[in-house]
Amino acid sequence: MTNPVSLSIDGREVSVERGVTLIEAAEAAGVHIPNLCHLRGMKGVGACRLCVVEIDGSDVPATACTTKVKEGMIVATDTERVREIRRFVLDLILSMHPPDCMTCAKAGVCNLQRYAYDLDLGDSSFTRKTPGHAVEEANPFVRRDPDYCILCGRCVRVCGSQGTEVLRFHGRGLGSKVVSGTGSPLEESDCTFCGNCVDACPVGALLQVEVAKRGREWQHTKTRTACLACGSACDLVVSTNDGQVVKVGSAATAGDEARFICAIGRFGFEGQRGHMRVSRPLKRVGGELLETSWDDALSLVAERMLAAAGEAGIIAGGSLLNEDALQLKKFADGVLRTKDYDTTVSLYADSGVMLTPGGDLDAADLIVLVGLSPDQWTRVFPALDAAIRDRVSSRKAKLLVVHGGDPRIKTAASIVLAGDEVGSLEQLCRAVIDKGLAAPPEMVEALAHVTPSADARNAADLFAAADAPLILAPAALYVAAANLALLKGGAAAIPFEANARGIARAGLEGEGKGFQELVQGPSPVLYAIGDLPLDSRPDTGFLVVQSAFMTELAGLADVVLPAAAGLESDGSLIDALGRVKHVRRACEPAGEARQHGEIFSALAEAMGVSLSEVESPGGRFVEEGAPGFARFVRRSEWDIDPATLIDTLRRSVVEGSRLAWLAQLQRTDAA
Amino acid sequence: MNDVTEAVEGYTCPAQRALRHLDAFLADPMCGQCFPCALGTYEARTRLESMTRGEGTDDDVRVLERIAAAVLEGSKCRKGKDAARFLAEAIATPGFGEHAAGVCQDRECRSLTTYAVASDICVRCGACKAACVNDAIFGEPQQAFRAGYPAFEIRQRRCERCGECAAACPHGALRATDVALARGRSR
């Protein structure tokens, strides 16, 4: 804390950062001030008036969500005077809210229920109002029942701040209603079904559609983990009931506005028990894949691998967890004794780029997106799109887009540099140097011939004015984009899969054949692990597929080893921005499925080697400190379309869950 | 806020004034931004409607007092607080509480008032019949050569209790009575 303010809240002395509101300060002191409309991290609106408190020296109660702390303030949050205001407001809300806590899915986590209990309010003493609005339940994700709505506006503000801007108020006061678009159903609006409005709703007006009775909130076991669907690796809270996943939500604290997770992360969990799931080992007998035992499957694979004598190849997906990746590295080096192993990461990056430092979005006051098109609507880095739009709309950061195409994120940008990204970067760097920022002499020399455009000069003004710019680029453009960070700020390469950075640190990259060569073959045995963007059988004598899902590739295998899915795994990963995240097992693997690392050990055992006795390869580390100047080039061999890659990787999850409805809707819209 | 002030012009009854005021307030200046005002004034209007309809109780009066006090204390802006002050003044005005007993002293709450012709005073001049816009008065005007006709009567089902007849009667034969009293209702 650079500038602390001390105050007293209900007799507790607390010291907080200048500029925070009373509601946040109270939270720090361990005092909860009731509220229905406040969203942490967002400007208070003072609508519900539940957060009223008394401040010494002030005649009238003040709302804690809109009042900033002052030195020496003495605040009382639970006096009879403010309790009466709270009772009055809650009593009125209860008069228009259906009194059916006994069947409401929100019971136990409903704020209205909680405060009504705290203030001893039962049935309302006011006239019962029954608006009788229609329930919206045509889509399989979000159920909206306006009769339960208390008009707090949290959903409207969450939807607006993340830039989706679908929900809004129609009308005023008690006659008003939250509507989407022009009052159309959600599926006809711009809604992406991220479901963050559901998390924000303090009552049961917005609920996740229940496929089956999932039990009451207090029966759920909650596990914090991370999503493996893309490089954002969003934090999740997984609710299980009787060992089955029943709900997935954002792991941010309740009432926090920075809670974005996308529809894949929230609703994809059903795919783990969907028809695409594979939960028993399979082997090919007479052209057909039949169920078999683990022992049989493992001894079959072990036999083929021993026979291949170092010629076997391994390809793995980029969402393999750190611990599993290290086990696989040990297996490849110490058991299979092959140099031919590689991962999907090499399709869009190399370990050199993946071992560079990440970035801190929160610290940035200018975000420079180079050649990236995060997009909530196509669900390519949707969380990055939402995070950027949120920072732009709350004026925490500005956005500069350098992109050759037409990305939707440019609507949030202050300046867009169109045309070839490398050319734009050269012009931008030159324009920034012209403004007097220090640059390495090689860079000045390399840019001697460049004349910046007017747009580039404007962008340079923006860049020079920023305190902490953060440059984000795919690996193909990272080297060129990082030159900008030599002038100011930081740069991070954004990989497309959940643990690309972790896999690079584990050194899962053999000296032999690369991914494409291994797919082209020929090889005596190919061991294909995890989610892979392959639809046809690689040229190999014996194909072993180890996956949680019956993908196209698994359908072509000789042996299929059932692996644990994301929510069934334990371990850690390093996300696209370089943060380490824990992945915790929320439920037991389906059927006989096992986690990847366990399968590697069992397979080694079947080959007569104990994996625990193989020397650990040791990880590789991130090069700290600024890299030197590199030429302005695009590594076009890494130019792949992330949308296609990500779509292929998560196809099984989508097709095995209600996300299939959404995919169908998008295909219809596109046609 | 002009509409709100205009809305109560011409009314003396505190219950009517409060109701008209809230009607106008809810129709326009109320922004709906904060809960006490948006929900409280709506509830107050519901209660006032019931009081001016003759269905009010002492509980309604207590609830209205609570709303006025809480909206004044808890609402966000001056508009809500002004509405609450107006309501509080109306409740404190003599005659307001009597509405709970079915009495509107100002004869402006039509559901609480009934009109009748006092037959001993009526001279059958016809002034009331000419003034009645609803054709609710029954009877033949006095004519010099005829006698024996009964006094005028009001057909209650047609009567809208506007009071025009009472104003027109030169003899004070048309009298307003409390509905509660007329029906022998006791509270």
Coordinates of C-alpha atoms in Angstrom, one line a residue, chain A residues 80-623:
Chain A
E80 CA -31.1 0.2 14.2
R81 CA -31.5 3.1 11.8
V82 CA -29.8 1.4 8.8
R83 CA -31.4 -1.9 9.7
E84 CA -34.8 -0.3 9.3
I85 CA -33.9 0.9 5.8
R86 CA -32.7 -2.6 4.9
R87 CA -35.8 -4.1 6.4
F88 CA -38.0 -1.7 4.4
V89 CA -36.3 -2.4 1.1
L90 CA -36.2 -6.2 1.6
D91 CA -39.8 -6.2 2.7
L92 CA -40.7 -4.4 -0.5
I93 CA -38.6 -6.8 -2.7
L94 CA -40.2 -9.7 -1.0
S95 CA -43.6 -8.4 -1.9
M96 CA -42.7 -8.8 -5.6
H97 CA -40.6 -11.9 -5.4
P98 CA -42.3 -15.4 -5.4
P99 CA -42.0 -16.8 -1.9
D100 CA -40.9 -20.3 -2.9
C101 CA -37.5 -20.8 -1.4
M102 CA -38.4 -24.4 -0.8
T103 CA -38.2 -25.3 -4.5
C104 CA -35.9 -22.5 -5.8
A105 CA -32.6 -23.8 -7.2
K106 CA -30.8 -20.7 -5.7
A107 CA -31.8 -21.6 -2.2
G108 CA -28.7 -21.6 0.1
V109 CA -26.7 -19.2 -2.1
C110 CA -29.5 -16.6 -2.6
N111 CA -28.6 -13.1 -1.2
L112 CA -32.2 -12.2 -0.8
Q113 CA -32.9 -15.3 1.2
R114 CA -29.7 -14.6 3.3
Y115 CA -30.6 -11.0 4.2
A116 CA -34.3 -11.8 4.8
Y117 CA -33.1 -14.4 7.3
D118 CA -30.6 -12.0 8.9
L119 CA -33.3 -9.4 9.4
D120 CA -36.0 -11.9 10.4
L121 CA -38.4 -11.2 7.5
G122 CA -40.9 -13.8 6.4
D123 CA -43.8 -13.1 4.1
S124 CA -43.9 -9.5 3.0
S125 CA -46.0 -7.0 5.0
F126 CA -46.7 -5.1 1.7
T127 CA -49.2 -5.8 -1.1
R128 CA -48.2 -8.9 -3.1
K129 CA -47.3 -8.0 -6.7
T130 CA -47.4 -10.7 -9.4
P131 CA -46.2 -9.3 -12.7
G132 CA -46.7 -12.6 -14.5
H133 CA -43.9 -12.3 -17.1
A134 CA -43.2 -15.1 -19.5
V135 CA -40.3 -17.4 -18.6
E136 CA -37.6 -17.7 -21.3
E137 CA -36.4 -21.2 -21.6
A138 CA -36.1 -21.9 -25.3
N139 CA -32.3 -22.2 -25.1
P140 CA -30.6 -25.1 -23.2
F141 CA -28.3 -22.9 -21.1
V142 CA -29.9 -19.9 -19.4
R143 CA -33.3 -19.9 -17.9
R144 CA -34.7 -16.4 -17.3
D145 CA -37.7 -15.8 -15.1
P146 CA -38.4 -12.1 -14.9
D147 CA -40.9 -12.7 -12.0
Y148 CA -37.9 -13.5 -9.8
C149 CA -35.9 -10.5 -10.9
I150 CA -35.3 -7.8 -8.3
L151 CA -34.0 -5.3 -10.9
C152 CA -30.6 -5.0 -9.3
G153 CA -29.0 -4.6 -12.7
R154 CA -26.0 -6.8 -12.0
C155 CA -26.5 -8.9 -15.1
V156 CA -26.9 -5.8 -17.3
R157 CA -23.7 -4.3 -15.9
V158 CA -21.7 -7.6 -16.2
C159 CA -22.9 -8.1 -19.8
G160 CA -22.1 -4.5 -20.6
S161 CA -18.6 -4.3 -19.0
Q162 CA -17.4 -7.5 -20.8
G163 CA -18.5 -6.0 -24.1
T164 CA -21.2 -8.5 -24.9
E165 CA -23.8 -5.8 -24.4
V166 CA -26.9 -8.0 -24.8
L167 CA -28.9 -7.5 -21.6
R168 CA -30.4 -4.1 -20.9
F169 CA -33.3 -2.5 -19.0
H170 CA -36.6 -1.8 -20.7
G171 CA -38.9 0.5 -18.8
R172 CA -38.4 2.1 -15.4
G173 CA -39.0 1.3 -11.8
L174 CA -41.3 -1.6 -10.9
G175 CA -42.6 -1.8 -14.5
S176 CA -39.1 -2.4 -15.9
K177 CA -37.7 -5.6 -17.1
V178 CA -34.3 -6.9 -18.2
V179 CA -34.5 -7.8 -21.9
S180 CA -32.0 -8.9 -24.5
G181 CA -31.5 -7.0 -27.7
T182 CA -34.8 -5.6 -28.8
G183 CA -36.7 -7.9 -26.5
S184 CA -35.9 -10.9 -28.6
P185 CA -35.0 -14.4 -27.2
L186 CA -31.4 -14.8 -26.2
E187 CA -30.6 -17.0 -29.2
E188 CA -31.7 -14.3 -31.6
S189 CA -29.5 -11.7 -29.9
D190 CA -25.7 -11.4 -29.8
C191 CA -25.6 -13.6 -26.6
T192 CA -22.7 -16.0 -26.5
F193 CA -24.3 -18.0 -23.6
C194 CA -21.2 -17.5 -21.4
G195 CA -23.6 -17.6 -18.5
N196 CA -21.8 -14.9 -16.5
C197 CA -25.1 -13.1 -15.9
V198 CA -26.2 -16.3 -14.1
D199 CA -23.2 -16.0 -11.8
A200 CA -24.0 -12.3 -11.2
C201 CA -27.7 -12.8 -10.4
P202 CA -28.1 -12.5 -6.6
V203 CA -31.5 -14.4 -6.8
G204 CA -33.0 -17.0 -9.0
A205 CA -34.1 -14.8 -12.0
L206 CA -31.2 -16.2 -14.1
L207 CA -30.5 -19.8 -13.7
Q208 CA -28.5 -22.4 -15.5
V209 CA -30.9 -24.8 -17.2
E210 CA -30.9 -28.0 -15.2
V211 CA -30.7 -31.1 -17.3
A212 CA -31.5 -33.3 -14.3
K213 CA -32.2 -32.5 -10.7
R214 CA -28.7 -31.6 -9.5
G215 CA -29.4 -31.4 -5.7
R216 CA -29.3 -28.4 -3.5
E217 CA -26.4 -26.0 -3.3
W218 CA -25.4 -27.1 0.2
Q219 CA -25.1 -30.7 -0.9
H220 CA -22.5 -29.8 -3.5
T221 CA -18.8 -30.3 -3.1
K222 CA -16.8 -27.5 -4.6
T223 CA -13.4 -27.8 -6.2
R224 CA -11.3 -25.1 -7.6
T225 CA -9.5 -26.0 -10.8
A226 CA -8.6 -24.6 -14.2
C227 CA -10.2 -25.0 -17.6
L228 CA -8.1 -26.9 -20.2
A229 CA -10.1 -25.8 -23.2
C230 CA -7.8 -23.1 -24.4
G231 CA -4.7 -21.0 -23.5
S232 CA -6.6 -18.7 -21.2
A233 CA -7.0 -21.7 -18.7
C234 CA -9.7 -19.8 -16.8
D235 CA -10.2 -20.5 -13.1
L236 CA -13.2 -22.7 -12.4
V237 CA -15.2 -23.8 -9.4
V238 CA -16.7 -27.3 -10.1
S239 CA -19.7 -28.4 -8.1
T240 CA -20.2 -32.1 -7.7
N241 CA -23.0 -34.0 -6.1
D242 CA -22.6 -37.7 -5.4
G243 CA -19.3 -37.7 -7.4
Q244 CA -21.0 -36.3 -10.5
V245 CA -20.2 -32.8 -11.9
V246 CA -23.5 -30.8 -11.8
K247 CA -22.3 -27.3 -12.3
V248 CA -19.3 -25.3 -13.3
G249 CA -18.8 -21.6 -12.5
S250 CA -16.2 -19.0 -12.4
A251 CA -13.8 -19.2 -9.5
A252 CA -13.8 -15.4 -8.9
T253 CA -15.4 -14.5 -5.6
A254 CA -19.2 -14.1 -5.8
G255 CA -20.2 -10.6 -6.8
D256 CA -16.9 -10.0 -8.5
E257 CA -17.2 -8.5 -12.0
A258 CA -14.1 -10.1 -13.4
R259 CA -15.7 -13.5 -13.6
F260 CA -15.7 -14.3 -17.3
I261 CA -15.7 -17.9 -18.3
C262 CA -17.1 -19.0 -21.7
A263 CA -19.9 -21.4 -22.6
I264 CA -17.3 -24.1 -23.3
G265 CA -15.8 -23.9 -19.8
R266 CA -19.2 -23.6 -18.2
F267 CA -21.2 -26.2 -20.1
G268 CA -18.6 -28.4 -21.6
F269 CA -18.4 -30.6 -18.5
E270 CA -21.3 -32.7 -19.8
G271 CA -19.1 -33.9 -22.6
Q272 CA -17.1 -35.8 -20.0
R273 CA -20.1 -38.1 -19.6
G274 CA -21.4 -37.7 -23.2
H275 CA -21.6 -40.2 -26.0
M276 CA -18.1 -39.3 -27.2
R277 CA -16.4 -40.4 -24.0
V278 CA -14.2 -43.5 -23.9
S279 CA -14.0 -45.1 -20.5
R280 CA -12.6 -48.6 -21.2
P281 CA -9.5 -49.8 -23.1
L282 CA -10.2 -50.9 -26.6
K283 CA -8.3 -53.1 -29.1
R284 CA -8.8 -53.7 -32.7
V285 CA -9.9 -57.3 -33.4
G286 CA -10.8 -58.1 -37.0
G287 CA -11.3 -54.5 -38.0
E288 CA -13.4 -53.6 -35.0
L289 CA -12.6 -51.9 -31.8
L290 CA -13.6 -54.1 -28.8
E291 CA -13.4 -53.5 -25.1
T292 CA -10.6 -55.2 -23.3
S293 CA -8.8 -55.1 -19.9
W294 CA -6.1 -52.7 -19.0
D295 CA -3.6 -55.6 -18.6
D296 CA -4.3 -56.9 -22.1
A297 CA -4.2 -53.5 -23.7
L298 CA -1.0 -52.5 -21.9
S299 CA 0.8 -55.8 -22.7
L300 CA -0.2 -55.5 -26.3
V301 CA 1.1 -51.9 -26.6
A302 CA 4.3 -52.8 -24.6
E303 CA 5.0 -55.7 -26.9
R304 CA 4.8 -53.5 -30.0
M305 CA 6.8 -50.8 -28.5
L306 CA 9.6 -53.2 -27.4
A307 CA 9.6 -54.6 -30.9
A308 CA 10.0 -51.1 -32.4
A309 CA 13.3 -50.8 -30.5
G310 CA 13.7 -47.0 -30.4
E311 CA 11.9 -46.4 -33.7
A312 CA 8.5 -45.7 -32.1
G313 CA 7.2 -42.1 -32.2
I314 CA 5.1 -40.0 -29.8
I315 CA 2.8 -37.1 -30.5
A316 CA 1.0 -35.3 -27.7
G317 CA -1.5 -32.5 -27.3
G318 CA -0.8 -29.1 -25.7
S319 CA -3.2 -29.5 -22.8
L320 CA -1.1 -32.2 -21.1
L321 CA -0.5 -31.1 -17.5
N322 CA 3.1 -30.4 -16.3
E323 CA 3.3 -33.5 -14.2
D324 CA 2.0 -35.7 -17.0
A325 CA 4.3 -34.0 -19.5
L326 CA 7.4 -34.7 -17.2
Q327 CA 6.3 -38.4 -16.9
L328 CA 6.0 -38.6 -20.7
K329 CA 9.4 -37.1 -21.1
K330 CA 10.8 -39.7 -18.8
F331 CA 8.9 -42.4 -20.6
A332 CA 10.2 -41.3 -24.0
D333 CA 13.9 -40.9 -22.9
G334 CA 14.2 -43.7 -20.4
V335 CA 11.8 -46.4 -21.5
L336 CA 10.9 -46.1 -25.1
R337 CA 14.4 -44.7 -25.8
T338 CA 13.2 -42.7 -28.8
K339 CA 14.2 -39.2 -30.1
D340 CA 11.0 -39.0 -32.1
Y341 CA 8.6 -37.2 -29.9
D342 CA 6.8 -33.8 -30.3
T343 CA 3.7 -32.0 -29.3
T344 CA 1.0 -29.9 -31.1
V345 CA 2.8 -26.8 -29.6
S346 CA 5.3 -27.0 -32.4
L347 CA 2.5 -26.3 -34.9
Y348 CA 2.4 -22.7 -33.8
A349 CA 5.5 -22.0 -31.6
D350 CA 8.8 -23.4 -30.5
S351 CA 10.3 -23.8 -27.0
G352 CA 12.4 -20.7 -27.5
V353 CA 9.3 -18.5 -27.8
M354 CA 7.4 -20.5 -25.1
L355 CA 10.2 -20.0 -22.6
T356 CA 9.9 -16.2 -22.7
P357 CA 8.2 -14.4 -19.8
G358 CA 4.4 -14.0 -19.7
G359 CA 2.5 -10.7 -19.0
D360 CA 0.4 -9.1 -16.4
L361 CA -2.9 -7.8 -17.9
D362 CA -3.8 -6.1 -14.6
A363 CA -0.7 -3.9 -14.5
A364 CA -1.1 -2.8 -18.2
D365 CA -2.5 0.6 -19.1
L366 CA -2.1 0.0 -22.8
I367 CA -2.7 -3.4 -24.4
V368 CA -1.2 -3.8 -27.9
L369 CA -2.7 -6.8 -29.7
V370 CA -0.6 -7.8 -32.6
G371 CA -2.1 -10.3 -35.1
L372 CA -4.5 -11.7 -32.4
S373 CA -8.3 -11.7 -32.7
P374 CA -9.7 -12.8 -29.4
D375 CA -13.5 -13.1 -29.9
Q376 CA -16.2 -14.0 -27.5
W377 CA -18.6 -14.8 -30.3
T378 CA -16.4 -17.3 -32.2
R379 CA -15.0 -18.4 -28.8
V380 CA -11.4 -17.9 -29.7
F381 CA -9.8 -16.6 -26.5
P382 CA -13.1 -15.4 -25.3
A383 CA -11.8 -14.6 -21.9
L384 CA -9.1 -12.4 -23.3
D385 CA -11.6 -10.6 -25.4
A386 CA -13.8 -10.0 -22.3
A387 CA -10.9 -9.0 -20.1
I388 CA -9.7 -6.5 -22.6
R389 CA -13.2 -5.0 -23.3
D390 CA -13.7 -4.8 -19.5
R391 CA -10.5 -2.9 -19.0
V392 CA -11.3 -0.6 -21.9
S393 CA -14.8 0.1 -20.8
S394 CA -13.7 0.8 -17.2
R395 CA -10.9 3.0 -18.4
K396 CA -8.2 0.9 -16.8
A397 CA -6.4 0.4 -20.1
K398 CA -6.5 1.4 -23.7
L399 CA -6.3 -0.9 -26.7
L400 CA -4.1 -0.7 -29.8
V401 CA -4.9 -3.3 -32.4
V402 CA -2.3 -4.2 -35.0
H403 CA -4.0 -6.7 -37.4
G404 CA -4.0 -7.4 -41.1
G405 CA -7.6 -8.7 -41.0
D406 CA -10.9 -7.5 -39.6
P407 CA -11.0 -8.7 -36.0
R408 CA -14.1 -7.9 -34.0
I409 CA -12.0 -6.7 -31.0
K410 CA -11.1 -3.6 -33.0
T411 CA -14.4 -2.0 -31.9
A412 CA -12.8 -1.6 -28.5
A413 CA -9.6 -0.2 -29.8
S414 CA -8.4 3.5 -29.7
I415 CA -6.4 3.0 -32.8
V416 CA -6.2 0.2 -35.4
L417 CA -3.2 -0.3 -37.5
A418 CA -4.4 -2.3 -40.5
G419 CA -2.3 -4.0 -43.2
D420 CA 0.6 -6.4 -42.7
E421 CA 1.5 -6.7 -39.0
V422 CA 5.2 -6.7 -39.5
G423 CA 5.1 -3.6 -41.6
S424 CA 2.8 -1.9 -39.1
L425 CA 5.2 -2.9 -36.3
E426 CA 8.2 -1.4 -38.1
Q427 CA 6.3 1.8 -38.7
L428 CA 5.1 1.9 -35.1
C429 CA 8.6 1.3 -33.7
R430 CA 10.1 3.9 -35.9
A431 CA 7.4 6.4 -34.9
V432 CA 8.0 5.7 -31.2
I433 CA 11.8 6.1 -31.7
D434 CA 11.1 9.4 -33.5
K435 CA 9.3 10.5 -30.3
G436 CA 12.6 10.2 -28.5
L437 CA 12.4 6.8 -26.8
A438 CA 15.7 5.1 -26.4
A439 CA 16.3 2.1 -28.7
P440 CA 19.2 -0.3 -29.4
P441 CA 21.4 1.0 -32.2
E442 CA 20.7 -2.1 -34.4
M443 CA 17.0 -1.4 -34.2
V444 CA 17.4 2.3 -35.2
E445 CA 19.6 1.1 -38.1
A446 CA 17.1 -1.6 -39.2
L447 CA 14.3 1.0 -39.3
A448 CA 16.3 3.7 -41.1
H449 CA 14.3 3.2 -44.3
V450 CA 10.9 3.2 -42.7
T451 CA 8.5 6.1 -43.0
P452 CA 5.6 5.9 -40.4
S453 CA 2.1 6.5 -41.6
A454 CA -0.2 9.0 -39.8
D455 CA -2.0 6.2 -38.0
A456 CA 1.4 4.8 -36.8
R457 CA 2.4 8.2 -35.5
N458 CA -1.0 8.4 -33.6
A459 CA -0.4 5.0 -32.2
A460 CA 3.1 6.0 -31.2
D461 CA 1.6 8.9 -29.2
L462 CA -0.6 6.5 -27.4
F463 CA 2.3 4.1 -26.8
A464 CA 4.6 6.9 -25.6
A465 CA 1.9 8.2 -23.2
A466 CA 1.4 4.8 -21.6
D467 CA 3.2 3.8 -18.4
A468 CA 3.0 0.1 -18.8
P469 CA 2.2 -1.2 -22.2
L470 CA 1.7 -4.9 -22.7
I471 CA 2.2 -6.4 -26.2
L472 CA 0.4 -9.6 -26.9
A473 CA 1.2 -11.6 -30.1
P474 CA 1.0 -15.2 -31.4
A475 CA 4.4 -16.9 -31.6
A476 CA 4.6 -16.2 -35.3
L477 CA 4.7 -12.5 -34.7
Y478 CA 6.2 -12.5 -31.2
V479 CA 9.8 -11.9 -32.2
A480 CA 8.9 -8.9 -34.3
A481 CA 6.4 -7.6 -31.7
A482 CA 8.8 -8.0 -28.8
N483 CA 11.0 -5.3 -30.4
L484 CA 8.3 -2.8 -29.4
A485 CA 8.8 -3.9 -25.7
L486 CA 12.5 -3.0 -26.0
L487 CA 11.3 0.6 -26.2
K488 CA 8.9 0.3 -23.3
G489 CA 6.7 -2.3 -21.4
G490 CA 6.5 -6.0 -21.8
A491 CA 5.6 -8.6 -24.4
A492 CA 4.1 -12.0 -24.2
A493 CA 3.6 -14.7 -26.8
I494 CA 0.1 -16.2 -26.7
P495 CA -0.1 -19.9 -27.4
F496 CA -3.4 -21.5 -28.3
E497 CA -3.5 -24.5 -26.0
A498 CA -3.8 -24.7 -22.2
N499 CA -0.3 -25.8 -21.2
A500 CA 1.9 -24.9 -24.2
R501 CA 4.3 -23.0 -21.8
G502 CA 4.4 -25.9 -19.4
I503 CA 5.2 -28.4 -22.1
A504 CA 8.1 -26.2 -23.3
R505 CA 9.4 -26.1 -19.7
A506 CA 9.1 -29.9 -19.4
G507 CA 11.2 -30.2 -22.6
L508 CA 8.7 -32.4 -24.3
E509 CA 10.4 -32.0 -27.7
G510 CA 12.7 -34.8 -28.9
E511 CA 15.8 -34.3 -31.1
G512 CA 14.3 -36.5 -33.8
K513 CA 11.3 -36.1 -36.0
G514 CA 8.9 -33.2 -35.5
F515 CA 5.1 -33.4 -35.2
Q516 CA 4.3 -33.2 -39.0
E517 CA 7.1 -35.7 -39.9
L518 CA 5.7 -38.1 -37.3
V519 CA 2.2 -37.8 -38.7
Q520 CA 3.5 -38.3 -42.2
G521 CA 5.5 -41.4 -41.1
P522 CA 6.2 -44.1 -41.7
S523 CA 6.8 -45.4 -38.2
P524 CA 6.4 -48.9 -36.7
V525 CA 4.5 -47.6 -33.7
L526 CA 2.9 -44.2 -33.1
Y527 CA 1.7 -43.2 -29.6
A528 CA -0.8 -40.4 -29.9
I529 CA -1.7 -38.7 -26.6
G530 CA -4.4 -36.2 -25.7
D531 CA -6.4 -33.9 -28.0
L532 CA -4.9 -33.8 -31.4
P533 CA -6.0 -32.0 -34.6
L534 CA -5.9 -35.1 -36.7
D535 CA -8.8 -36.7 -38.6
S536 CA -7.0 -39.4 -40.6
R537 CA -4.7 -42.2 -39.6
P538 CA -1.0 -41.3 -39.6
D539 CA 1.2 -43.6 -41.6
T540 CA 2.2 -46.1 -38.9
G541 CA 2.3 -49.8 -38.4
F542 CA 0.5 -49.6 -35.0
L543 CA -1.5 -46.7 -33.7
V544 CA -2.0 -46.2 -30.0
V545 CA -4.4 -43.4 -29.1
Q546 CA -4.6 -42.3 -25.5
S547 CA -7.5 -39.9 -25.1
A548 CA -10.6 -39.1 -23.0
F549 CA -12.8 -39.1 -26.1
M550 CA -13.6 -41.3 -29.0
T551 CA -12.2 -38.9 -31.6
E552 CA -12.0 -39.6 -35.3
L553 CA -8.3 -40.5 -34.6
A554 CA -9.3 -42.9 -31.8
G555 CA -11.7 -44.6 -34.2
L556 CA -8.7 -45.4 -36.4
A557 CA -6.5 -46.7 -33.7
D558 CA -5.3 -50.3 -33.0
V559 CA -5.4 -49.7 -29.3
V560 CA -7.3 -47.0 -27.4
L561 CA -6.2 -46.2 -23.8
P562 CA -8.9 -44.2 -21.9
A563 CA -7.5 -41.1 -20.3
A564 CA -9.0 -38.9 -17.6
A565 CA -10.7 -35.8 -18.8
G566 CA -9.8 -32.2 -17.6
L567 CA -12.0 -32.1 -14.6
E568 CA -10.8 -35.6 -13.6
S569 CA -7.1 -34.7 -13.5
D570 CA -4.7 -33.5 -10.9
G571 CA -1.7 -31.4 -11.6
S572 CA -0.7 -27.9 -12.7
L573 CA -0.3 -25.9 -15.9
I574 CA 1.2 -22.6 -17.0
D575 CA -1.4 -20.5 -18.9
A576 CA -0.9 -18.3 -22.0
L577 CA 0.2 -15.3 -19.8
G578 CA 2.7 -17.4 -17.9
R579 CA 0.7 -17.9 -14.6
V580 CA 1.0 -21.2 -12.9
K581 CA -2.5 -22.7 -12.2
H582 CA -3.5 -25.7 -10.2
V583 CA -5.7 -28.3 -11.7
R584 CA -7.6 -30.4 -9.1
R585 CA -9.5 -33.5 -9.6
A586 CA -13.2 -32.6 -9.1
C587 CA -14.5 -36.1 -9.8
E588 CA -13.2 -39.6 -10.4
P589 CA -12.4 -40.6 -13.9
A590 CA -15.2 -42.1 -15.9
G591 CA -15.2 -45.9 -15.9
E592 CA -11.7 -47.3 -16.0
A593 CA -10.1 -44.2 -17.4
R594 CA -6.8 -43.1 -15.8
Q595 CA -4.8 -39.9 -15.8
H596 CA -2.1 -39.7 -18.5
G597 CA 0.8 -39.9 -16.0
E598 CA -0.6 -43.1 -14.4
I599 CA -0.9 -44.7 -17.8
F600 CA 2.7 -43.8 -18.7
S601 CA 3.9 -45.5 -15.4
A602 CA 1.7 -48.6 -16.1
L603 CA 3.0 -48.9 -19.6
A604 CA 6.6 -48.6 -18.5
E605 CA 5.9 -51.3 -15.9
A606 CA 4.5 -53.5 -18.7
M607 CA 7.7 -52.9 -20.6
G608 CA 9.7 -54.0 -17.6
V609 CA 10.9 -50.6 -16.4
S610 CA 9.8 -48.7 -13.3
L611 CA 9.3 -45.0 -14.3
S612 CA 10.1 -43.9 -10.8
E613 CA 13.6 -45.2 -11.2
V614 CA 14.2 -43.3 -14.5
E615 CA 16.2 -40.2 -13.8
S616 CA 14.1 -37.1 -13.9
P617 CA 15.0 -34.9 -16.9
G618 CA 14.6 -31.7 -14.9
G619 CA 12.7 -28.8 -16.3
R620 CA 13.8 -25.9 -18.4
F621 CA 13.5 -22.3 -17.2
V622 CA 12.3 -19.1 -18.5
E623 CA 14.9 -16.6 -19.7

